[in-house]
XYZ file of C-alpha atoms in Angstrom:
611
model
C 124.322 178.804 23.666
C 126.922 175.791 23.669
C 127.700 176.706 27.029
C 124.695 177.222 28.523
C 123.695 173.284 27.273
C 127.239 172.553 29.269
C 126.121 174.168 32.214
C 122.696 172.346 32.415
C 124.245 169.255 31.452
C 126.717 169.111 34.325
C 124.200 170.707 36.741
C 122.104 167.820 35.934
C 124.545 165.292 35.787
C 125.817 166.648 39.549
C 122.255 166.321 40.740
C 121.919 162.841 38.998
C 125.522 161.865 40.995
C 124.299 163.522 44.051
C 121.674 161.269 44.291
C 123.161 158.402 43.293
C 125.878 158.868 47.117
C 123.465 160.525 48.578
C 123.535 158.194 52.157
C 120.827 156.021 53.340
C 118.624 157.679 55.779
C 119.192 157.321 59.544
C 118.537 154.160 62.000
C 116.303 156.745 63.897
C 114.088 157.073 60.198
C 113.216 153.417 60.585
C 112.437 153.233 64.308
C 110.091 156.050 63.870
C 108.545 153.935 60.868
C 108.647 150.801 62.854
C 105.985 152.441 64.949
C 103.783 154.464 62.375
C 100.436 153.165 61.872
C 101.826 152.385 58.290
C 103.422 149.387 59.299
C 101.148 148.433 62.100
C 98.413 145.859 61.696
C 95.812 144.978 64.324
C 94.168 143.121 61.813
C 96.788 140.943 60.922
C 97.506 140.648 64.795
C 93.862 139.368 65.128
C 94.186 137.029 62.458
C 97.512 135.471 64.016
C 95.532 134.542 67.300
C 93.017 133.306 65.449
C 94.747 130.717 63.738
C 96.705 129.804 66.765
C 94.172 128.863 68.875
C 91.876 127.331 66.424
C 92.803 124.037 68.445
C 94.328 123.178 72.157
C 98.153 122.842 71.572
C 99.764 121.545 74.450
C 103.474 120.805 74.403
C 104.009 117.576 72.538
C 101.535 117.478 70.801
C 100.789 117.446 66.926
C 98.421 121.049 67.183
C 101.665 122.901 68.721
C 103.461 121.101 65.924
C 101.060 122.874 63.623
C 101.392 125.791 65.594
C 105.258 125.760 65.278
C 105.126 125.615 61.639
C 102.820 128.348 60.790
C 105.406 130.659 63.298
C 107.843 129.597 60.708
C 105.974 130.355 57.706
C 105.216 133.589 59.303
C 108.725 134.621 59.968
C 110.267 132.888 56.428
C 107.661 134.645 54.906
C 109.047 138.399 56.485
C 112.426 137.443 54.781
C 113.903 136.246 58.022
C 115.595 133.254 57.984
C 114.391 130.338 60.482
C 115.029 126.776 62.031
C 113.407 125.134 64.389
C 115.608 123.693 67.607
C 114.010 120.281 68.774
C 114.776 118.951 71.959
C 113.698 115.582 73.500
C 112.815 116.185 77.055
C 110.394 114.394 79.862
C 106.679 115.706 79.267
C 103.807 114.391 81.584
C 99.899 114.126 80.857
C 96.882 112.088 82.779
C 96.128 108.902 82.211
C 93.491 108.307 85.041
C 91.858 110.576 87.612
C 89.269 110.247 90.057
C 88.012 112.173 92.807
C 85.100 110.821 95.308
C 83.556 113.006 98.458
C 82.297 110.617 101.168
C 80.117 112.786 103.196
C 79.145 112.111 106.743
C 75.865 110.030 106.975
C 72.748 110.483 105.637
C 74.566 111.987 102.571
C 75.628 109.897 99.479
C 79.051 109.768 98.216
C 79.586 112.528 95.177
C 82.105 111.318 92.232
C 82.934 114.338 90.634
C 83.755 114.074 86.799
C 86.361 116.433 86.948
C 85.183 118.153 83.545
C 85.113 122.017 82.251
C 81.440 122.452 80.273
C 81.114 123.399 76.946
C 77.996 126.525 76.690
C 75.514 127.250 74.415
C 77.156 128.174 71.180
C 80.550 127.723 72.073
C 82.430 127.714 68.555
C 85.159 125.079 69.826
C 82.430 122.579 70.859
C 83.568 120.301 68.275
C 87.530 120.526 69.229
C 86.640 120.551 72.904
C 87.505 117.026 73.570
C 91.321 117.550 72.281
C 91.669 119.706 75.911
C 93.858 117.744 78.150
C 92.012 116.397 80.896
C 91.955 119.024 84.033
C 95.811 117.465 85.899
C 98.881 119.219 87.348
C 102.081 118.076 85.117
C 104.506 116.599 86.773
C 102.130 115.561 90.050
C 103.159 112.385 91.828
C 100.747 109.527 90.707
C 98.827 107.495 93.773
C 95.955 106.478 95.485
C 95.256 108.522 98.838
C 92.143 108.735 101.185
C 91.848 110.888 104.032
C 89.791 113.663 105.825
C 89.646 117.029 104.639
C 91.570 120.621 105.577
C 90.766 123.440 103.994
C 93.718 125.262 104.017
C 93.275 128.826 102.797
C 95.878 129.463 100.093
C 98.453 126.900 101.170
C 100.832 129.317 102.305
C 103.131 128.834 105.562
C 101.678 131.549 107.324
C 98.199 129.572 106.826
C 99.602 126.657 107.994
C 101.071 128.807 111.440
C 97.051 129.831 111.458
C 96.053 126.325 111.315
C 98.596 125.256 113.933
C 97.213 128.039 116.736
C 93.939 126.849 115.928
C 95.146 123.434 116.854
C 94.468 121.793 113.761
C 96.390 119.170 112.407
C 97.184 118.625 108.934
C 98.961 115.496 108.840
C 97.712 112.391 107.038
C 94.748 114.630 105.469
C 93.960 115.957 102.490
C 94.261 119.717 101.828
C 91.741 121.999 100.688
C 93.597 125.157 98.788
C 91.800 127.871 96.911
C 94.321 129.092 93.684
C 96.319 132.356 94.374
C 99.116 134.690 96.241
C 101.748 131.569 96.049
C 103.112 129.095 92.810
C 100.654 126.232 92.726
C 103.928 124.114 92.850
C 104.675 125.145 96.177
C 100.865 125.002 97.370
C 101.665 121.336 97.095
C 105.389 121.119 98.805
C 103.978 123.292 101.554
C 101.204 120.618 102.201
C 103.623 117.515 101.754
C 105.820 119.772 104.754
C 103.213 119.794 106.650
C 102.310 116.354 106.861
C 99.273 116.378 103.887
C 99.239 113.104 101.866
C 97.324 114.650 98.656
C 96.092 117.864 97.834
C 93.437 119.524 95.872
C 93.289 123.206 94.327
C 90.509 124.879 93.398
C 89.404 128.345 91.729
C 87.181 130.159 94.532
C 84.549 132.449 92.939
C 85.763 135.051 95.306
C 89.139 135.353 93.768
C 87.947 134.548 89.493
C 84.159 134.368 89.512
C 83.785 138.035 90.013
C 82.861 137.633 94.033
C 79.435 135.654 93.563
C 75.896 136.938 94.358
C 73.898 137.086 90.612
C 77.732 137.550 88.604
C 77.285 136.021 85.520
C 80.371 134.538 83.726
C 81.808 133.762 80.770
C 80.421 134.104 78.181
C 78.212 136.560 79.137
C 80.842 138.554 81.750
C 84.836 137.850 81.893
C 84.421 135.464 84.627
C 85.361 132.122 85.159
C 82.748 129.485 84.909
C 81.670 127.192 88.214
C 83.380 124.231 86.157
C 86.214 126.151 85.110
C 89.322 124.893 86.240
C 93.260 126.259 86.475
C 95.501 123.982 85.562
C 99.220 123.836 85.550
C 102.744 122.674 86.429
C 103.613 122.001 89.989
C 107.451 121.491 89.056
C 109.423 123.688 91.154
C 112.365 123.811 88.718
C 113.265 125.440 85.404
C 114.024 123.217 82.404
C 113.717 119.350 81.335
C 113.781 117.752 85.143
C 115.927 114.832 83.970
C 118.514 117.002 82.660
C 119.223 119.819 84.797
C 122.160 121.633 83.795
C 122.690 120.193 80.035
C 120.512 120.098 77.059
C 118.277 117.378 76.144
C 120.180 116.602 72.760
C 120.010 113.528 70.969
C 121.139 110.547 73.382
C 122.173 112.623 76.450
C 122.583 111.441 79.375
C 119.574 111.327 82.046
C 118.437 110.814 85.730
C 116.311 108.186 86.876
C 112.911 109.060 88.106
C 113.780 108.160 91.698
C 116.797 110.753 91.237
C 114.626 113.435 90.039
C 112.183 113.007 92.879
C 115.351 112.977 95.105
C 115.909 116.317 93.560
C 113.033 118.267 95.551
C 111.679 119.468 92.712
C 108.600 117.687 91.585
C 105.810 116.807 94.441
C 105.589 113.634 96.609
C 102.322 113.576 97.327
C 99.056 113.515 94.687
C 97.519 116.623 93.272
C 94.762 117.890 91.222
C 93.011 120.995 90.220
C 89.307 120.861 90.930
C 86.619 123.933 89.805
C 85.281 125.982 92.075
C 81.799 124.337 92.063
C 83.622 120.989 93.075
C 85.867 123.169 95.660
C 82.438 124.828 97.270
C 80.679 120.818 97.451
C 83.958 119.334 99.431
C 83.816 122.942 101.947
C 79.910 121.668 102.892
C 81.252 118.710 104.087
C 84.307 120.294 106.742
C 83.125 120.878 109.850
C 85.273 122.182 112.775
C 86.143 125.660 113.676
C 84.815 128.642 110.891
C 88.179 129.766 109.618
C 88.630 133.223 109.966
C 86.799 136.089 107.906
C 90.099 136.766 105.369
C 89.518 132.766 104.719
C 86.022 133.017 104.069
C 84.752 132.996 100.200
C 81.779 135.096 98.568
C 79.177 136.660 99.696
C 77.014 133.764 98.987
C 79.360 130.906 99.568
C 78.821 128.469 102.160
C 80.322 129.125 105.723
C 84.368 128.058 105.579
C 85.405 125.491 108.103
C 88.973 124.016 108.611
C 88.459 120.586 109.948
C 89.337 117.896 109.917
C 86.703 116.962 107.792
C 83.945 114.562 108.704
C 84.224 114.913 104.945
C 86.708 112.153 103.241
C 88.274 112.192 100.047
C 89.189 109.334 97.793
C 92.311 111.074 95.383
C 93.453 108.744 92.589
C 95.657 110.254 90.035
C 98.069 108.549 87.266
C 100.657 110.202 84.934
C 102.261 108.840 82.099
C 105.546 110.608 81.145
C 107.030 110.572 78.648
C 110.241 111.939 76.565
C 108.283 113.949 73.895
C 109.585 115.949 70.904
C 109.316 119.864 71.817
C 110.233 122.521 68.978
C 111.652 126.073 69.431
C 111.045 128.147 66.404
C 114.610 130.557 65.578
C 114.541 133.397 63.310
C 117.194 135.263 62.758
C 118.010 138.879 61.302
C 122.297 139.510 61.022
C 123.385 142.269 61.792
C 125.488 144.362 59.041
C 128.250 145.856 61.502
C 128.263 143.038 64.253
C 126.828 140.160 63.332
C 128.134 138.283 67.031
C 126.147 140.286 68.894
C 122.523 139.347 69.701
C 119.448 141.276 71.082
C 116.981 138.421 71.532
C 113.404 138.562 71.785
C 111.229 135.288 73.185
C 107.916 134.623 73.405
C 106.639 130.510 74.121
C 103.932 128.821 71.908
C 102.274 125.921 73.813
C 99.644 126.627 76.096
C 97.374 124.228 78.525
C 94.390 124.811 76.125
C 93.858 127.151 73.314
C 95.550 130.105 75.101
C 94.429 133.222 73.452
C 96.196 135.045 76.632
C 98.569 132.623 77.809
C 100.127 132.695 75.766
C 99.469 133.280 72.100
C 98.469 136.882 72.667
C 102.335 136.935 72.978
C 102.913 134.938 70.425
C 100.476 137.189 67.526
C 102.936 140.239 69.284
C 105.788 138.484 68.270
C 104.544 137.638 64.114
C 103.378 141.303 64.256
C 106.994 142.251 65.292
C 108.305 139.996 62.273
C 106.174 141.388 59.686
C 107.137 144.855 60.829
C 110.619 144.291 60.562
C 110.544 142.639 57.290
C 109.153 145.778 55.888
C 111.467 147.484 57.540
C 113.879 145.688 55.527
C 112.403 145.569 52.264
C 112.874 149.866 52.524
C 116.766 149.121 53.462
C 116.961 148.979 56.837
C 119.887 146.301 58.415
C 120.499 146.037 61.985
C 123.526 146.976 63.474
C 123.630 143.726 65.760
C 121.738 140.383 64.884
C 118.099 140.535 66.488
C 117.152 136.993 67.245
C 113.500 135.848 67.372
C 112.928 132.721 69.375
C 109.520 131.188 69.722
C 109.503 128.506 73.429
C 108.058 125.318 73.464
C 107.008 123.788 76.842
C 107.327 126.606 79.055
C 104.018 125.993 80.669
C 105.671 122.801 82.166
C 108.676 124.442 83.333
C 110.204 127.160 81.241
C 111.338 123.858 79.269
C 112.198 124.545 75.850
C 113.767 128.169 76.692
C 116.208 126.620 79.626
C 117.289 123.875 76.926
C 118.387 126.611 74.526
C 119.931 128.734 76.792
C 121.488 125.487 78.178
C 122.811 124.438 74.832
C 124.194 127.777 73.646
C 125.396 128.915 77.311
C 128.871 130.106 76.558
C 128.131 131.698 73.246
C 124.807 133.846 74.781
C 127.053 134.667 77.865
C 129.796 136.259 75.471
C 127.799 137.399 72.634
C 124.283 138.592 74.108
C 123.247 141.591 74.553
C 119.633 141.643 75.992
C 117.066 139.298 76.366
C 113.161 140.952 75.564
C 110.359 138.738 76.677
C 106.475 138.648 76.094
C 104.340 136.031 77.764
C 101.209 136.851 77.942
C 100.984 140.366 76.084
C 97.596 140.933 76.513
C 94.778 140.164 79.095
C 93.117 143.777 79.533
C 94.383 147.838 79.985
C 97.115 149.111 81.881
C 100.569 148.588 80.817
C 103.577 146.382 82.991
C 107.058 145.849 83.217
C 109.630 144.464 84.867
C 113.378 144.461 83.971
C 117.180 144.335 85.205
C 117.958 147.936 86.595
C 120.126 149.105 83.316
C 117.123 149.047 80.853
C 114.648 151.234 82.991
C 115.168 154.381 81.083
C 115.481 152.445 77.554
C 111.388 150.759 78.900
C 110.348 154.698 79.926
C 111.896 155.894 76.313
C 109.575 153.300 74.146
C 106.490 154.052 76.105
C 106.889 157.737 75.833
C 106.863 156.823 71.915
C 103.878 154.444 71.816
C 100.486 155.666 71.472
C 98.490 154.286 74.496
C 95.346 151.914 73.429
C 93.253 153.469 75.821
C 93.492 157.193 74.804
C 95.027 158.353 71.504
C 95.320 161.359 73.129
C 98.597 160.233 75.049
C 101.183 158.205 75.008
C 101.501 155.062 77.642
C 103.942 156.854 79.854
C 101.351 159.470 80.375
C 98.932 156.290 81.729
C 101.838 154.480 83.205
C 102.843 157.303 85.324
C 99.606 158.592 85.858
C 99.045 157.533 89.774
C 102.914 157.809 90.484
C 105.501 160.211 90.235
C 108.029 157.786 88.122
C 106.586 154.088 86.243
C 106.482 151.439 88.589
C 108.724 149.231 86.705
C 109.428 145.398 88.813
C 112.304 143.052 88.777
C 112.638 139.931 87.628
C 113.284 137.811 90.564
C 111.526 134.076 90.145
C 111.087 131.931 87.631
C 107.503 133.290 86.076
C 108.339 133.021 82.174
C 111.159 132.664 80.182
C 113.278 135.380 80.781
C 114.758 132.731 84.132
C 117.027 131.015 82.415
C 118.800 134.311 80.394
C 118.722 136.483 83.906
C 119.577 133.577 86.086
C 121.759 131.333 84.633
C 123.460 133.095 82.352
C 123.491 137.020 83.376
C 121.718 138.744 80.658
C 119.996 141.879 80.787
C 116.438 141.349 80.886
C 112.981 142.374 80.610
C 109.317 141.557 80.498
C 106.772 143.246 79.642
C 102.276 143.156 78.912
C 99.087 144.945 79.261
C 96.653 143.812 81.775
C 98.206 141.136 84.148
C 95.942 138.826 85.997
C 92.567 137.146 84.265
C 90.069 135.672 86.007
C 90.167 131.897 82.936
C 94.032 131.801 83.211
C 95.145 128.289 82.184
C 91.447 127.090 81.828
C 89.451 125.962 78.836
C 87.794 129.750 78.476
C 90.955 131.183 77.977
C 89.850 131.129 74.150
C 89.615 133.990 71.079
C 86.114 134.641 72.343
C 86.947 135.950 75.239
C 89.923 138.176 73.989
C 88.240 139.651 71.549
C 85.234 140.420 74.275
C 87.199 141.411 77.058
C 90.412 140.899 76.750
C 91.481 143.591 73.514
C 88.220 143.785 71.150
C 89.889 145.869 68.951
C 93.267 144.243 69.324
C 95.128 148.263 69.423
C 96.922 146.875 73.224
C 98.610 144.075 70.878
C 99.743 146.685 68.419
C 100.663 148.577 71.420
C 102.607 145.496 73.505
C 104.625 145.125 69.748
C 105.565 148.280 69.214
C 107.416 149.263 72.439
C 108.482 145.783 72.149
C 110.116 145.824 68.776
C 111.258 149.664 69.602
C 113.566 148.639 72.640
C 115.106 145.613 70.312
C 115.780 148.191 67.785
C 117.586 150.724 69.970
C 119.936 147.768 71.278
C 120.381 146.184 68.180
C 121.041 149.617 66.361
C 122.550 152.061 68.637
C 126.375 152.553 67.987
C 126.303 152.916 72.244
C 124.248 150.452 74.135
C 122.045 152.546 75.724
C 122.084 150.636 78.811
C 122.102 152.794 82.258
C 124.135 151.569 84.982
C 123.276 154.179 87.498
C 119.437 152.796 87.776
C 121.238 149.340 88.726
C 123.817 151.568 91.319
C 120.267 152.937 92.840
C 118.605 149.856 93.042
C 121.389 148.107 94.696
C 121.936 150.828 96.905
C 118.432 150.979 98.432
C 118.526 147.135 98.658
C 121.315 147.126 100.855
C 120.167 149.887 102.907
C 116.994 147.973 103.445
C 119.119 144.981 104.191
C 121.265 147.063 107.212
C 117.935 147.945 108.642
C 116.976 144.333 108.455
C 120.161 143.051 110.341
C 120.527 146.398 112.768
C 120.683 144.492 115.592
C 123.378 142.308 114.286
C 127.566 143.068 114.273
C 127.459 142.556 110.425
C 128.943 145.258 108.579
C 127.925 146.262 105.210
C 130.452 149.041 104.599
C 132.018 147.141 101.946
C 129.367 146.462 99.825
C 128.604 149.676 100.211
C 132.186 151.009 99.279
C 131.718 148.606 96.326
C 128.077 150.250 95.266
C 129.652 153.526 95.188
C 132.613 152.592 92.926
C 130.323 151.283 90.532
C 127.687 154.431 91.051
C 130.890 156.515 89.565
C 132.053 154.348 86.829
C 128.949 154.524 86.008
C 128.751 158.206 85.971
C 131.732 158.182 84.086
C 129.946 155.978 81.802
C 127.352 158.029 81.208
C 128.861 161.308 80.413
C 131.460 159.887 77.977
C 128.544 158.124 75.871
C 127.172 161.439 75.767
C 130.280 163.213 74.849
C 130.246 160.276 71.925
C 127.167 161.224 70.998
C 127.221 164.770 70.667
C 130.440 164.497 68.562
C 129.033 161.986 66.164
C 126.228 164.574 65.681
C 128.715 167.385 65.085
C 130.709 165.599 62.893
C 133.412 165.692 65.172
C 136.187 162.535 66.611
C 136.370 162.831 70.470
C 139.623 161.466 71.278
């Protein structure tokens, strides 16, 4: 009897041991948690981009300030601890504007008053007058009057149409409807060619849904007659009077004159107009139709180029400044090493209230916070340090990103391991990406893990890849967001990702919670979606004993670059065999790469050291 008691005893004291080593459960338990619908919240997603667009929060001012802090309290409250990096940098807004048509005779002068309309019910009526009035930042402040040209899209090859038409651009005012080229060089194209101001409007046929009886928004996604895009013309990245250091404290700065010598901010007056106003200054050009790919909706007036008889009075002042702008830092260590970072950004301020642009990104991001604070609270510790940064400014210039990356250069070019960006996360379906060559597979792994929005039935690879035989992921060639300053002045792996692209009230005063939660994600699942593959890529990087990066998608790429290069320059003497030679040495160390990790991995599973 005596020894049966012994045996249960020490049975039960080996189970109670047993459990007391028994190891923590696998990085691969919490990844799979991170995207469970336990953890997930569109609710609390909602709720996030509700409160941040309760007011307009441009950089500099004291709503993004608000907005800053509750992105703190957010990620303070998930257990991760946060700072906020200020910078002082140059920030511009309007002090005066006017715009005057002077029609030929009998018709009366028009003043337009260069105002988006509240409607019927709007619920930000009574916070409507904090919106910036409509102005490009950074635009070159002056009086100019001259005849009109309407100039298509403002894009050299317009200008070569304009040219065999015989028309002349210089000492006019341009005419440019919004789209297929950076409003910033819309306006260096027209200084180029002559133009001494230049206005930019949003036709119907490209955001009003193509005319005829289209209703807008409210009623339909649309963008209203007065709606207006408005926007940086700076053709930089980063504080203009610092280019190349970080606006700390007393740093040095150039001059105004030296920054215009630069060739980065405009010589010439700008401002965005609404398409209404854009339609009234077309019914006074006369000249030659412009061609049927220039022509607007169905029931817009007839296009001419000019010159006018129509004449323009442009007045436009700025007032910069050097404003206060406020990055919000959070920051998880890792357990096994802590110097490495896989950093996630997402910017804050927006031209208006930005429920796309960009605080769709931003309620991604909190969601990603809260998730990984409960991740946390069940034991989970990274392997690397995940870094959350929140931008300031970027809608003047990827500003507040380029002065981090700026400040921190040689640590992030040492220490980093990826850079994971979300502008605007959500402006309808279908999924996007773009990315440095090496994370392709690690994008096409999350998505084939993520639930799509649009049909629980599949995941988004299935929709991604529906139409194609492999995801159309991009690259990340120009400026566009914040990922610039990581990929391009530092070397980081990169990538970008969002569901929907395009919307017809980008950077205009509609761009509001109404119309997200009508058209743009009602039931807010494509934010939970945009978060999870999100916060699933940072977890493989920061967790994976291998960084599962793949160097043979970046041998590919570069190989079918340069072979589209040779056929470029075929009828040149320029040889190419050595980058060529070069691609293929890095094709097999890649290879080699490859199946070692692999080797790695399949002894770790075994239990067994490969030497």
């Amino acid at each position: 009897m005596l020894k049966t008691a012994t045996t249960i005893f020490l049975g039960l004291a080996t189970s109670f041991t047993f459990l007391l080593v028994s190891p923590p459960p696998p990085k691969s338990f919490y990844h799979s948690l991170y995207i469970s619908t336990s953890l997930s919240d569109n609710t609390s997603i909602a709720n996030h981009l509700h409160t941040l667009t309760r007011r307009p929060h441009a950089a500099g001012s004291e709503a993004n300030a608000e907005a800053a802090a509750y992105v703190l309290s957010i990620f303070t409250s998930s257990n991760i601890k946060s700072h906020i990096a200020s910078y002082e940098v140059s920030l511009t807004y309007p002090s005066s504007r006017s715009l005057t048509l002077i029609p030929p005779p009998p018709e009366t002068p028009t003043t337009f008053n260069l105002r988006q309309e509240i409607y019927d019910g709007d619920p930000y009526a009574d916070v409507a007058d904090e919106v910036q009035p409509t102005f490009h930042a950074y635009a070159k402040s002056g009086t100019v009057s001259g005849l009109v040209v309407y100039v298509n899209y403002g894009r050299i090859v317009d200008y070569l149409t304009l040219k065999e038409m015989g028309v002349n651009v210089s000492g006019t005012i341009v005419l440019a409807r919004y789209g297929e080229i950076y409003r910033g060089n819309i306006v260096k194209n027209a200084y180029e060619e002559g133009a001494i101001g230049a206005l930019l409007y949003t036709d119907r046929k490209d955001y009003g849904g193509g005319g005829g009886d289209t209703r807008w928004f409210p009623d339909e996604k649309w963008m209203p007659p007065s709606g207006v895009q408005v926007g940086t013309v700076y053709n930089g990245i980063g504080d203009p009077t610092t280019p190349g250091w970080a606006s700390t404290g007393d740093c040095e700065r150039l001059s105004e004159e030296e920054v215009e010598k630069g060739g980065d901010v405009p010589l010439i007056p700008s401002l965005p107009i609404s398409g209404a106003d854009g339609e009234t200054i077309l019914r006074s050009v006369g000249g030659d139709v412009a061609h049927e790919d220039w022509q607007g909706s169905i029931d817009a007036p007839t296009y001419r180029v000019g010159p006018g008889p129509g004449i323009i009075n442009l007045s436009y002042t700025g007032n910069q400044i050097i404003g206060t702008i406020q990055n919000v830092i959070g920051i998880i260590e890792g357990a096994e090493e802590p110097d490495r970072f896989v950093i996630l950004g997402n910017h804050r301020d927006a031209w208006t209230f930005g429920a796309v642009d960009p605080n769709s990104g931003t309620a991604a991001l909190l969601e990603v916070a809260e998730r990984l604070g409960k991740l946390q609270k069940k034991g989970w510790k990274p392997r690397r340090t995940i870094v959350l940064c929140n931008w300031d400014a970027e809608e003047y210039g990827l500003v507040g990103s380029t002065e981090w990356v700026e400040e921190n250069r040689e640590m992030l070019a040492s220490r980093a391991v990826a850079y994971l960006n979300v502008d605007c996360g959500v402006a309808g379906p279908v999924f996007h990406a773009s990315a440095t060559p090496q994370l392709d597979e690690l994008l096409k792994r999350a998505t084939q893990q993520v639930q799509d929005p649009e049909n629980s039935s599949q995941t988004i690879y299935d929709s991604w890849v529906d139409s194609s035989n492999s995801p159309p992921i991009g690259r990340l060639g120009d400026g566009g967001s914040d990922f610039a300053a990581f990929v391009q002045h530092v070397g980081i792996p990169a990538a970008a990702m969002f569901f929907g692209g395009g919307y017809p009230v980008y950077h205009s005063m509609y761009d509001d919670f109404v119309w997200m939660e009508k058209f743009g994600d009602p039931m807010f699942h494509r934010h939970v979606a945009v978060g999870s593959v999100w916060g699933l890529v940072a977890l493989w990087l920061a967790d994976e004993e291998f960084l599962p990066f793949n160097y043979l998608s970046y041998a590919k790429e570069l190989q079918k670059s340069t072979k589209d290069l040779k056929d470029e320059i075929s009828e040149t003497d320029i040889s190419l065999n050595p980058l060529f030679k070069s691609i293929e040495e890095l094709h097999k160390a890649a290879t080699t790469m490859n199946n070692q990790r692999k080797k790695e991995k399949v002894g770790h599973q075994c239990g067994i050291k490969i030497i």
